[in-house]
Amino acid sequence: MSRRTVFVDSDILVVGGGMGGCGATYESRYWGRDLKIVCVEKANIERSGAVAQGLYAINCYMGMHWNENQPEDHVRYARNDLMGLVREDLGYDIARHVDATVHKFEEWGLPIMKDPKTGRYQREGKWQIMIHGESYKPLVAEAARKAASAVYNRIMVTHLLMDSKRPNRVAGAVGFNVRNGDFYVFRAKAVIVAAGGASHIFKPRAVGEGMGRTWYAPWSSASAYALPILAGAKMTQMENRIVLTRFKDGYGPVGAYFLHLKTYTQNAYGQDYEAFWRDSIERMVGDYVNHHPVPTCLRNHALLEEVKAGRGPIRMVTKEAFKDPHKETVGWENFLGMTIGQAVVWASQNIDPKEINPELTTSEPYVMGSHATCSGAWASGPEDYAPAEYQWGYNRMMTVEGLFGAGDTIGGTAHKFSSGSFTEGRIAAKAAVKYVMERSSDQPEVSETEYTRLKKIIYQPLENYRIGRNEIVAGTVSPSYLLPLHGLQRLEKIMDEYVGGISSHYTTNEPLLTRGLELLTMLKEDLDYLGAEDLHQLQRAWELQHRVLASECVTQHTLFRQETRWPGYYYRADHPKLDDKDWHCFTLSRYDRDSGRWQMEKAPVYHIID
Ligand SMILES: Cc1cc2nc3c(=O)[nH]c(=O)nc-3n(C[C@H](O)[C@H](O)[C@H](O)COP(=O)(O)OP(=O)(O)OC[C@H]3O[C@@H](n4cnc5c(N)ncnc54)[C@H](O)[C@@H]3O)c2cc1C
């Protein structure tokens, strides 16, 4: 069947209309009054991305005008939590601008809770402020919609386009409309990728009918990584996957419980277990365990060891706090504002937190650059602050000319969260506009041969299905094609068993990783035979392609870093200790799309702040 091709020209193309993408779209208009700014989103920006369901707290706010925190404090905090390894220039850059972003959110109508005594924003913890955030995303989307020349919803971007004369210069993107199947060619002078993080690359704890329930949004399908990787951008810290301690079975957040309700954890016998593991952790990671606050991965580690020692389950002690009616309300509202599923799980399991202390568990690993870990693309830093080695172009430009990123896409800067991701979108947009304006005559060229080639590849799974289904005699399994769900389950199993997922207690080693890479290569070969029944499955097919490439990158990085830097996130059993002498550095990779080979290298960590 022939597909209509739609051409869209723009100065700035924003891929992904989540927090980073909305920030980028909004700010592009501010600096580029006369530019054509296009945002393309695979869902609908009204309710897309990780904030779709709403949030109960903004996790990154300095409060500088009340002298609560300074940007330097936030850099120290993130550096400590990441066991020493963050891009301090990028983190500082976000921290110094994030308050202005939050003030805009309030201006646009976001209800932020106030402390009745001080009149300041109600703090949940040192960095978090509490919001009534059910409508957080529609509100942010409205600002982007008004700023954009056009928003294209329901278009899944599958590949970036490169300039036909300069192989390292981005020229746009291609994708397809997931509702009517039209093929889209976006030509742009600069592209900002803000396509979210990666869930469902490791086998989730939730299986069967509950499989769609993961901690990170199930639709975060690793495009943020696969798109730049395929374009030849360098990636960093992709081994730094995140594992979350969360309420069991619903992945309900624990932040408000720990910080605001002051609940605490204990083992099955009512004992505090964290202190018990302190000495053994010190033997693994040295002094990092004595830092305050104790890095998140180390707290995970204590929980995991306690469960392995047979003293699980670990419970959150809620019975005391929930006696206070105010705290009880906050406890429930926390879920109703952002993770309704947890309230439903408790109801279905007869758990009233006033009567029963609910169980906690650790999640499967996720890959992301905006929450408490920092995987993503290697980006140029701010001119006034980044060390020379971190500056090769414009702020937040990747190692590909004209390609920028924000939010989960950009590596090295953990703890930006929703407000920091929007802020980073703004920072990237300001630089992208400058890039476009300073090169007014630079119009990248898109080759017709290239987008025609991609068009054929993109729709091939529909063709594979159309022909292959004739061989099915019963059920859904065909000898000629692989369904996206089956491919996904195969990926999750490989990552789980070989790259440090839940079933191996997050543990791996060189032989396992090497075998994992072999199996991933075989899976990649089979992806040519993906079969898609309809456009929805075609989207699933391309999400799987992106997840597989990002997973390969994660595996390569995990193999390269010969140490256990973040116990509680993953363990290299053959290098069981933190090794600051050889590995106090960033890991970088670059994928060569022609040969399929990965090049790995180290990059120095500069400590700019004392
Ligand atoms: C469970 C959970 C709880 C959180 N809690 C908090 C909290 O309490 N406070 C806080 O401040 N932050 C919180 N965060 C973090 C916050 O949501 C993220 O930091 C932020 O959303 C990241 O922004 P982003 O733009 O990188 O990704 P997203 O906001 O996820 O946006 C990515 C967008 O890209 C689109 N997209 C993806 N692939 C494609 C493609 N191929 N083509 C086109 N479009 C595509 C997606 O549909 C999506 O709209 C939480 C996140 C999660 C998952």
XYZ file of C-alpha atoms and ligand atoms in Angstrom:
663
model
C 0.000 0.000 0.000
C 1.406 3.418 -0.886
C 1.678 5.879 1.973
C 1.253 9.605 1.740
C 4.444 11.556 2.463
C 4.077 14.829 4.357
C 6.964 17.319 4.366
C 7.357 19.738 7.254
C 10.059 22.414 7.243
C 11.196 24.192 10.373
C 14.074 26.069 11.907
C 13.890 24.179 15.191
C 12.413 20.706 15.488
C 11.651 19.450 18.992
C 11.270 15.660 19.217
C 9.084 14.724 22.201
C 6.604 17.026 23.905
C 7.175 16.031 27.535
C 8.752 18.256 30.168
C 12.016 18.864 28.298
C 10.258 19.222 24.941
C 7.667 21.687 26.237
C 10.442 23.742 27.842
C 12.384 23.719 24.563
C 9.360 24.711 22.487
C 8.404 27.506 24.859
C 11.889 28.992 25.016
C 12.587 28.656 21.287
C 9.793 31.125 20.649
C 11.137 33.565 23.250
C 14.529 33.855 21.536
C 13.405 33.070 18.006
C 10.394 35.318 17.502
C 10.299 34.792 13.714
C 11.514 31.227 13.568
C 9.447 28.219 12.613
C 9.304 26.004 15.676
C 7.795 22.545 15.397
C 7.186 20.041 18.169
C 6.511 16.402 17.271
C 5.104 13.980 19.817
C 4.141 10.320 19.547
C 1.173 10.714 21.926
C -0.630 14.003 22.589
C 1.306 16.657 24.459
C -1.747 17.399 26.624
C -1.042 14.227 28.612
C 2.198 12.749 27.366
C 5.446 11.695 28.976
C 6.378 10.720 32.495
C 4.268 13.504 34.020
C 1.109 12.432 32.172
C -0.706 11.291 35.288
C 0.357 14.285 37.355
C 2.835 14.752 40.180
C 2.557 15.620 43.837
C 5.919 17.311 44.203
C 8.387 19.300 42.153
C 11.626 17.636 43.093
C 14.112 20.292 42.026
C 13.648 23.771 43.457
C 16.391 25.804 45.101
C 14.383 28.563 46.821
C 17.185 31.049 46.206
C 15.129 34.153 46.946
C 14.485 32.798 50.438
C 18.110 31.748 50.692
C 17.053 28.142 51.210
C 19.630 26.587 48.843
C 22.154 27.747 46.291
C 22.988 26.034 42.981
C 26.338 24.934 44.412
C 24.480 23.020 47.151
C 22.504 21.128 44.540
C 25.651 20.162 42.645
C 27.173 18.834 45.876
C 23.999 16.897 46.592
C 23.808 15.288 43.134
C 27.536 14.523 43.113
C 27.257 12.785 46.458
C 24.238 10.747 45.399
C 25.972 9.622 42.186
C 29.092 8.485 44.064
C 31.177 11.386 42.801
C 30.399 11.312 39.084
C 28.324 14.169 37.652
C 28.811 16.859 35.032
C 29.004 19.725 37.503
C 28.870 22.369 34.767
C 25.563 21.084 33.405
C 24.059 20.515 36.847
C 25.003 23.990 38.005
C 23.538 25.468 34.835
C 20.145 23.874 35.533
C 20.196 24.688 39.243
C 20.844 28.379 38.677
C 17.811 28.681 36.356
C 15.333 26.205 37.806
C 13.628 28.570 40.267
C 12.605 30.891 37.429
C 10.957 27.933 35.701
C 8.967 26.976 38.793
C 7.815 30.581 39.221
C 6.526 30.449 35.657
C 4.597 27.255 36.408
C 2.898 29.060 39.286
C 2.107 32.053 37.076
C 0.537 29.666 34.550
C -1.785 28.319 37.235
C -0.037 25.409 38.938
C -1.193 25.277 42.574
C 1.905 25.106 44.759
C 1.278 24.405 48.436
C 2.349 27.115 50.866
C 3.629 26.827 54.382
C 0.955 28.740 56.355
C 3.519 29.984 58.884
C 6.211 31.305 56.528
C 4.250 31.887 53.304
C 7.002 30.067 51.452
C 6.441 27.029 49.265
C 5.683 23.956 51.357
C 8.816 21.826 51.428
C 8.592 18.042 51.314
C 12.360 17.709 51.676
C 15.400 19.879 51.117
C 14.866 20.006 47.334
C 11.186 19.149 46.896
C 8.144 21.398 47.052
C 4.584 20.084 47.192
C 2.035 20.783 44.471
C -1.528 19.906 43.577
C -0.186 18.549 40.342
C -2.893 16.487 38.688
C -2.995 19.040 35.842
C 0.731 19.774 35.788
C 1.238 18.389 32.282
C -1.748 20.035 30.491
C -0.657 23.328 31.981
C 2.908 23.042 30.763
C 1.671 21.760 27.388
C -0.485 24.860 26.946
C 2.599 27.075 27.133
C 4.313 24.951 24.492
C 1.255 24.849 22.244
C 0.964 28.614 22.284
C 4.663 29.023 21.515
C 4.955 26.474 18.702
C 4.360 27.222 15.033
C 2.827 23.743 14.967
C 2.562 20.713 17.223
C 2.319 17.355 15.469
C 0.736 14.868 17.819
C 0.579 11.094 17.255
C 3.767 10.924 15.232
C 6.422 8.479 16.281
C 9.867 9.638 15.228
C 11.923 6.624 14.185
C 15.165 8.091 12.787
C 17.044 11.357 12.608
C 18.020 12.572 9.139
C 21.573 13.626 8.396
C 22.781 16.283 5.982
C 23.548 14.702 2.621
C 26.920 16.469 2.361
C 28.093 16.502 5.985
C 27.684 13.136 7.712
C 27.941 14.618 11.226
C 25.312 17.348 10.712
C 21.695 16.648 11.642
C 19.084 17.705 9.085
C 15.747 16.608 10.536
C 13.823 13.454 11.352
C 11.370 10.962 9.917
C 8.449 9.152 11.464
C 4.900 8.025 10.906
C 1.469 8.984 12.119
C 0.333 6.219 14.446
C -3.344 6.855 13.604
C -3.481 7.273 9.808
C -0.099 5.850 8.766
C 1.159 8.937 6.894
C 4.923 9.159 6.507
C 6.509 12.387 7.786
C 9.747 14.025 6.694
C 10.725 16.856 9.041
C 13.495 19.081 7.675
C 15.108 21.344 10.271
C 18.169 23.493 10.887
C 18.468 22.295 14.481
C 16.876 19.370 16.298
C 16.281 19.101 20.043
C 15.657 15.534 21.228
C 13.601 15.312 24.422
C 12.037 11.882 24.082
C 12.085 10.647 27.697
C 13.780 7.698 29.429
C 13.672 3.925 29.037
C 11.397 1.491 30.791
C 10.865 -2.140 29.797
C 14.398 -2.894 28.806
C 14.861 -5.155 31.831
C 12.230 -7.731 32.758
C 9.785 -6.035 35.115
C 8.672 -7.461 38.428
C 5.104 -7.066 37.234
C 4.278 -9.951 34.903
C 1.288 -11.282 32.965
C -1.718 -9.014 33.081
C 0.186 -6.555 35.288
C 3.127 -6.213 32.904
C 2.132 -2.718 31.791
C 2.586 -1.510 35.342
C 6.152 -0.351 35.706
C 7.665 2.417 37.780
C 8.843 4.593 34.903
C 6.197 5.279 32.275
C 5.720 2.207 30.039
C 5.688 4.474 26.998
C 9.205 5.769 27.747
C 10.712 3.640 25.015
C 14.357 4.733 24.813
C 13.975 6.904 21.693
C 15.886 9.598 23.584
C 18.928 7.322 23.363
C 18.403 5.360 20.162
C 17.865 8.440 17.978
C 21.179 10.120 18.933
C 23.038 6.775 19.047
C 22.016 6.005 15.456
C 23.094 9.488 14.429
C 26.569 8.801 15.848
C 26.306 10.938 19.009
C 28.522 10.028 21.939
C 26.697 8.673 24.967
C 27.768 8.763 28.598
C 27.146 6.816 31.825
C 24.729 4.405 30.140
C 25.689 1.765 32.724
C 24.253 4.015 35.448
C 20.818 2.379 35.432
C 18.427 3.145 38.273
C 16.714 0.771 40.692
C 14.010 2.223 42.915
C 12.840 1.244 46.356
C 9.077 1.506 46.055
C 5.849 0.195 47.571
C 5.402 -3.362 46.408
C 3.287 -4.222 43.354
C 2.134 -0.674 42.600
C 5.556 1.054 42.419
C 4.036 3.843 44.549
C 6.546 6.608 45.432
C 8.100 6.756 48.873
C 9.505 10.307 48.868
C 6.573 12.015 50.577
C 6.370 9.154 53.072
C 9.999 9.408 54.128
C 10.370 13.160 53.909
C 7.024 14.622 54.849
C 5.246 11.914 56.848
C 8.514 10.863 58.522
C 7.744 7.176 58.134
C 10.692 4.767 58.269
C 11.586 1.214 57.269
C 12.224 -1.944 59.223
C 12.773 -5.613 58.512
C 10.268 -8.424 59.072
C 11.271 -8.588 62.736
C 10.779 -4.907 63.401
C 14.505 -4.086 63.358
C 16.302 -1.134 61.806
C 18.631 -2.836 59.325
C 20.488 -0.019 57.530
C 23.058 0.558 60.280
C 23.773 -3.169 60.378
C 25.222 -3.084 56.844
C 27.308 0.077 57.237
C 30.694 -1.586 57.817
C 30.403 -4.023 54.950
C 29.356 -1.216 52.626
C 32.370 0.793 53.735
C 34.586 -2.096 52.697
C 33.052 -1.921 49.200
C 32.868 1.807 48.565
C 34.998 3.483 51.232
C 33.954 6.775 52.773
C 30.939 7.364 50.491
C 28.757 5.491 52.998
C 29.524 8.100 55.648
C 28.265 10.965 53.519
C 25.031 12.717 54.294
C 22.558 11.930 52.890
C 23.635 8.338 52.316
C 23.646 7.820 48.522
C 20.415 6.240 47.253
C 22.144 3.211 45.745
C 23.746 2.325 49.093
C 20.384 2.427 50.859
C 19.057 0.091 48.171
C 22.050 -2.138 48.793
C 21.274 -2.438 52.511
C 17.676 -3.395 51.722
C 18.772 -6.005 49.173
C 21.310 -7.546 51.538
C 18.768 -7.685 54.344
C 16.307 -9.535 52.130
C 19.050 -11.891 50.905
C 19.907 -12.591 54.564
C 16.351 -13.882 54.989
C 14.942 -11.084 57.106
C 12.447 -9.742 54.558
C 10.013 -8.433 53.761
C 11.039 -4.863 54.398
C 8.143 -2.693 55.497
C 7.426 1.006 55.641
C 6.172 1.845 59.134
C 3.025 3.819 58.360
C 0.847 2.835 61.316
C 2.177 5.605 63.542
C 2.051 8.450 61.010
C -1.392 7.516 59.724
C -2.884 8.048 63.192
C -2.579 11.750 62.418
C -5.565 12.535 60.110
C -3.599 15.232 58.274
C -0.772 12.839 57.497
C -3.235 10.142 56.504
C -4.783 12.531 53.974
C -1.381 13.503 52.606
C -0.417 9.816 52.326
C -3.443 8.978 50.180
C -3.412 12.213 48.194
C 0.191 11.534 47.298
C -0.936 8.463 45.375
C -4.153 9.939 44.025
C -2.193 12.835 42.521
C 0.394 10.718 40.731
C 0.187 6.922 41.182
C -3.455 5.991 41.564
C -2.507 2.366 40.865
C -0.843 2.042 44.278
C -4.041 3.019 46.097
C -5.922 0.441 44.010
C -3.334 -2.261 44.776
C -3.626 -1.596 48.513
C -7.393 -1.703 48.301
C -7.216 -4.997 46.409
C -4.791 -6.499 48.951
C -6.694 -5.324 52.042
C -3.889 -2.990 53.089
C -4.961 -0.058 55.192
C -1.681 1.682 56.094
C -3.234 2.697 59.402
C -3.473 -0.977 60.338
C -0.748 -2.693 58.295
C 2.777 -1.543 57.494
C 3.011 -1.994 53.684
C 5.847 -3.881 52.010
C 8.611 -2.240 50.009
C 10.632 -3.786 47.245
C 13.252 -2.790 44.687
C 12.192 -2.279 41.095
C 13.736 -3.635 37.916
C 16.372 -1.285 36.443
C 15.502 1.680 34.209
C 17.672 3.954 32.117
C 17.247 7.687 32.398
C 18.996 10.983 32.713
C 16.649 13.190 34.706
C 15.709 11.309 37.886
C 18.303 10.003 40.343
C 20.716 8.659 37.696
C 22.433 10.247 34.734
C 22.538 8.148 31.557
C 22.312 9.979 28.253
C 24.019 11.898 25.518
C 27.356 13.616 26.031
C 26.669 17.338 25.670
C 28.657 20.520 25.346
C 28.454 22.700 28.476
C 27.670 26.355 29.202
C 30.253 28.807 27.838
C 30.719 30.669 31.114
C 31.113 27.627 33.288
C 32.162 24.438 31.521
C 35.819 23.377 31.450
C 37.367 23.672 27.968
C 37.240 19.922 27.440
C 33.460 19.941 27.877
C 32.924 22.678 25.288
C 32.944 21.956 21.593
C 29.963 23.967 20.508
C 26.746 25.338 21.810
C 25.274 24.596 25.220
C 23.563 21.155 25.249
C 24.690 20.361 21.714
C 25.714 16.748 21.371
C 28.762 15.612 19.440
C 26.614 15.798 16.297
C 26.349 19.264 14.670
C 22.981 20.913 15.239
C 21.668 18.140 17.504
C 20.637 19.251 21.008
C 18.946 17.490 23.907
C 17.152 17.969 27.228
C 15.740 16.035 30.176
C 16.257 12.292 30.158
C 18.165 12.616 26.888
C 21.195 14.397 28.334
C 23.688 12.451 30.427
C 25.813 13.359 33.412
C 23.200 15.419 35.259
C 20.986 13.531 37.639
C 18.313 15.033 39.900
C 16.845 17.503 37.445
C 13.376 15.909 37.589
C 10.338 17.628 36.043
C 11.329 21.245 36.698
C 14.979 20.688 35.810
C 14.026 18.890 32.580
C 11.819 21.796 31.516
C 14.659 24.153 32.451
C 17.157 22.148 30.449
C 14.764 22.297 27.486
C 14.832 26.070 27.811
C 18.630 26.121 27.996
C 18.961 23.858 24.946
C 16.440 25.947 23.001
C 18.227 29.210 23.686
C 21.445 27.681 22.360
C 19.710 26.044 19.382
C 18.160 29.374 18.355
C 21.588 31.008 18.588
C 23.009 28.178 16.484
C 20.361 28.698 13.799
C 20.655 32.481 13.801
C 24.422 32.493 13.591
C 24.193 30.214 10.558
C 21.334 31.839 8.713
C 22.596 30.601 5.353
C 23.231 27.055 6.556
C 20.349 24.977 5.228
C 21.100 21.273 5.639
C 20.140 19.095 2.728
C 18.003 16.016 3.059
C 18.551 13.346 0.449
C 15.484 11.913 -1.224
C 17.237 8.566 -1.566
C 17.752 8.490 2.189
C 14.200 9.230 3.265
C 12.794 6.918 0.615
C 15.050 4.172 1.935
C 13.880 4.848 5.495
C 10.250 4.908 4.412
C 10.567 1.365 3.116
C 12.301 0.176 6.298
C 9.773 1.846 8.603
C 6.699 0.139 7.137
C 8.382 -3.238 6.512
C 6.873 -4.855 9.673
C 3.355 -4.341 8.197
C 4.487 -6.130 5.051
C 6.151 -8.928 7.027
C 2.903 -9.498 8.868
C 0.733 -9.340 5.755
C 2.693 -12.116 4.097
C 3.742 -14.120 7.158
C 0.293 -14.450 8.687
C -0.677 -16.856 5.915
C 1.539 -19.436 7.573
C -0.258 -19.285 10.917
C -2.430 -22.297 11.588
C -3.323 -21.415 15.177
C -2.508 -18.760 17.755
C -0.215 -15.856 16.940
C 3.211 -17.409 16.376
C 4.467 -17.418 12.802
C 7.683 -19.034 11.579
C 8.391 -15.942 9.455
C 7.995 -13.021 11.794
C 8.520 -11.861 15.342
C 5.740 -9.957 17.087
C 6.811 -6.806 18.954
C 5.619 -8.227 22.292
C 7.606 -11.416 21.804
C 10.677 -9.400 20.844
C 10.212 -7.235 23.927
C 9.998 -10.244 26.209
C 13.127 -11.700 24.644
C 14.965 -8.418 25.182
C 13.834 -8.164 28.793
C 14.934 -11.725 29.490
C 18.406 -11.149 28.019
C 18.876 -7.932 29.963
C 17.525 -9.483 33.131
C 19.670 -12.594 33.074
C 22.899 -11.244 31.596
C 23.087 -7.528 32.340
C 22.051 -7.439 35.998
C 18.286 -7.492 36.412
C 16.068 -8.654 39.249
C 16.467 -12.392 38.820
C 20.244 -12.212 39.218
C 20.049 -9.773 42.158
C 21.343 -7.054 39.795
C 24.621 -8.954 39.437
C 26.648 -9.531 36.302
C 30.243 -10.122 35.160
C 32.336 -10.082 32.015
C 31.361 -13.562 30.722
C 27.668 -12.817 31.285
C 27.880 -9.430 29.582
C 29.793 -10.887 26.654
C 27.175 -13.576 26.172
C 24.446 -10.977 26.617
C 25.942 -8.972 23.760
C 25.985 -12.060 21.539
C 22.317 -12.698 22.280
C 21.464 -9.049 21.649
C 23.198 -9.259 18.280
C 21.047 -12.260 17.381
C 17.948 -10.395 18.523
C 18.955 -7.421 16.371
C 19.233 -9.708 13.344
C 15.713 -10.957 13.971
C 14.313 -7.428 14.204
C 14.373 -7.331 10.396
C 11.522 -9.827 10.636
C 9.290 -7.906 13.024
C 5.641 -8.301 12.063
C 3.058 -5.601 12.805
C -0.635 -6.305 12.529
C -1.623 -2.628 12.458
C -0.264 0.871 13.050
C -0.367 0.426 16.802
C 1.839 -2.631 16.509
C 4.066 -0.743 14.080
C 4.674 1.768 16.840
C 5.448 -1.082 19.210
C 7.881 -2.457 16.627
C 9.812 0.813 16.480
C 9.736 1.244 20.231
C 11.319 -2.191 20.440
C 14.004 -1.228 17.918
C 14.864 1.776 20.073
C 14.880 -0.247 23.275
C 17.187 -2.874 21.799
C 19.761 -0.350 20.617
C 19.710 1.470 23.962
C 20.079 -1.897 25.735
C 23.106 -2.761 23.664
C 24.611 0.563 24.689
C 23.870 -0.132 28.367
C 25.538 -3.527 28.067
C 28.642 -2.117 26.371
C 29.021 0.517 29.077
C 28.509 -2.028 31.863
C 31.216 -4.185 30.334
C 33.586 -1.240 29.948
C 33.369 0.059 33.543
C 35.363 -2.529 35.472
C 34.163 -1.725 38.963
C 31.057 -1.730 41.120
C 30.498 1.999 41.409
C 26.842 1.965 42.511
C 26.056 -1.125 44.629
C 22.271 -1.311 44.915
C 21.913 -0.338 41.242
C 24.107 -3.148 39.881
C 27.117 -5.294 40.734
C 30.083 -6.375 38.619
C 30.843 -9.568 40.566
C 34.283 -9.757 38.927
C 35.082 -6.211 40.111
C 33.121 -6.029 43.357
C 34.493 -2.758 44.728
C 34.398 0.916 43.885
C 37.704 1.856 42.267
C 38.320 5.602 42.396
C 41.891 5.219 41.168
C 40.949 3.886 37.725
C 37.270 4.707 37.368
C 36.655 8.158 38.803
C 35.698 9.103 35.260
C 32.836 9.151 32.793
C 32.398 6.339 30.315
C 31.687 7.355 26.726
C 30.538 5.311 23.762
C 30.028 5.948 20.089
C 28.136 3.652 17.761
C 29.142 3.292 14.145
C 25.909 2.636 12.272
C 27.712 1.245 9.228
C 29.824 -1.372 10.978
C 27.597 -1.865 14.044
C 30.692 -1.454 16.247
C 30.981 0.461 19.522
C 33.943 2.580 20.513
C 34.454 3.091 24.220
C 36.567 5.696 26.013
C 36.963 7.434 29.351
C 36.438 11.166 29.958
C 37.655 13.078 33.008
C 35.361 14.247 35.796
C 36.068 17.869 36.701
C 35.148 18.972 40.189
C 34.377 22.640 39.727
C 32.632 23.139 43.049
C 34.467 22.381 46.299
C 7.015 7.471 38.268
C 7.679 8.800 38.178
C 7.607 9.682 39.221
C 8.204 10.922 39.140
N 8.055 11.762 40.182
C 8.505 13.021 40.081
C 8.214 13.956 41.108
O 7.558 13.642 42.097
N 8.667 15.222 40.947
C 9.388 15.612 39.855
O 9.744 16.797 39.774
N 9.689 14.731 38.871
C 9.259 13.456 38.954
N 9.532 12.557 37.964
C 10.493 12.916 36.909
C 9.925 13.631 35.701
O 8.719 13.080 35.338
C 10.944 13.527 34.574
O 12.172 13.982 35.062
C 10.593 14.345 33.337
O 9.304 14.043 32.899
C 11.607 14.082 32.225
O 11.321 14.914 31.143
P 11.606 14.454 29.638
O 11.127 15.517 28.748
O 12.996 13.994 29.521
O 10.701 13.140 29.441
P 9.114 13.048 29.376
O 8.474 14.089 30.195
O 8.789 11.625 29.681
O 8.777 13.370 27.855
C 9.203 12.575 26.777
C 8.211 12.773 25.635
O 8.722 12.243 24.429
C 7.692 11.548 23.739
N 8.348 10.570 22.864
C 9.062 9.502 23.245
N 9.553 8.865 22.171
C 9.127 9.561 21.087
C 9.320 9.374 19.705
N 10.045 8.388 19.214
N 8.722 10.244 18.850
C 7.972 11.290 19.333
N 7.765 11.496 20.656
C 8.352 10.640 21.518
C 6.884 10.934 24.860
O 5.603 10.553 24.447
C 6.888 12.060 25.886
O 5.840 12.955 25.701
C 8.934 11.294 38.003
C 9.012 10.401 36.932
C 8.371 9.172 37.027
C 8.416 8.241 35.854
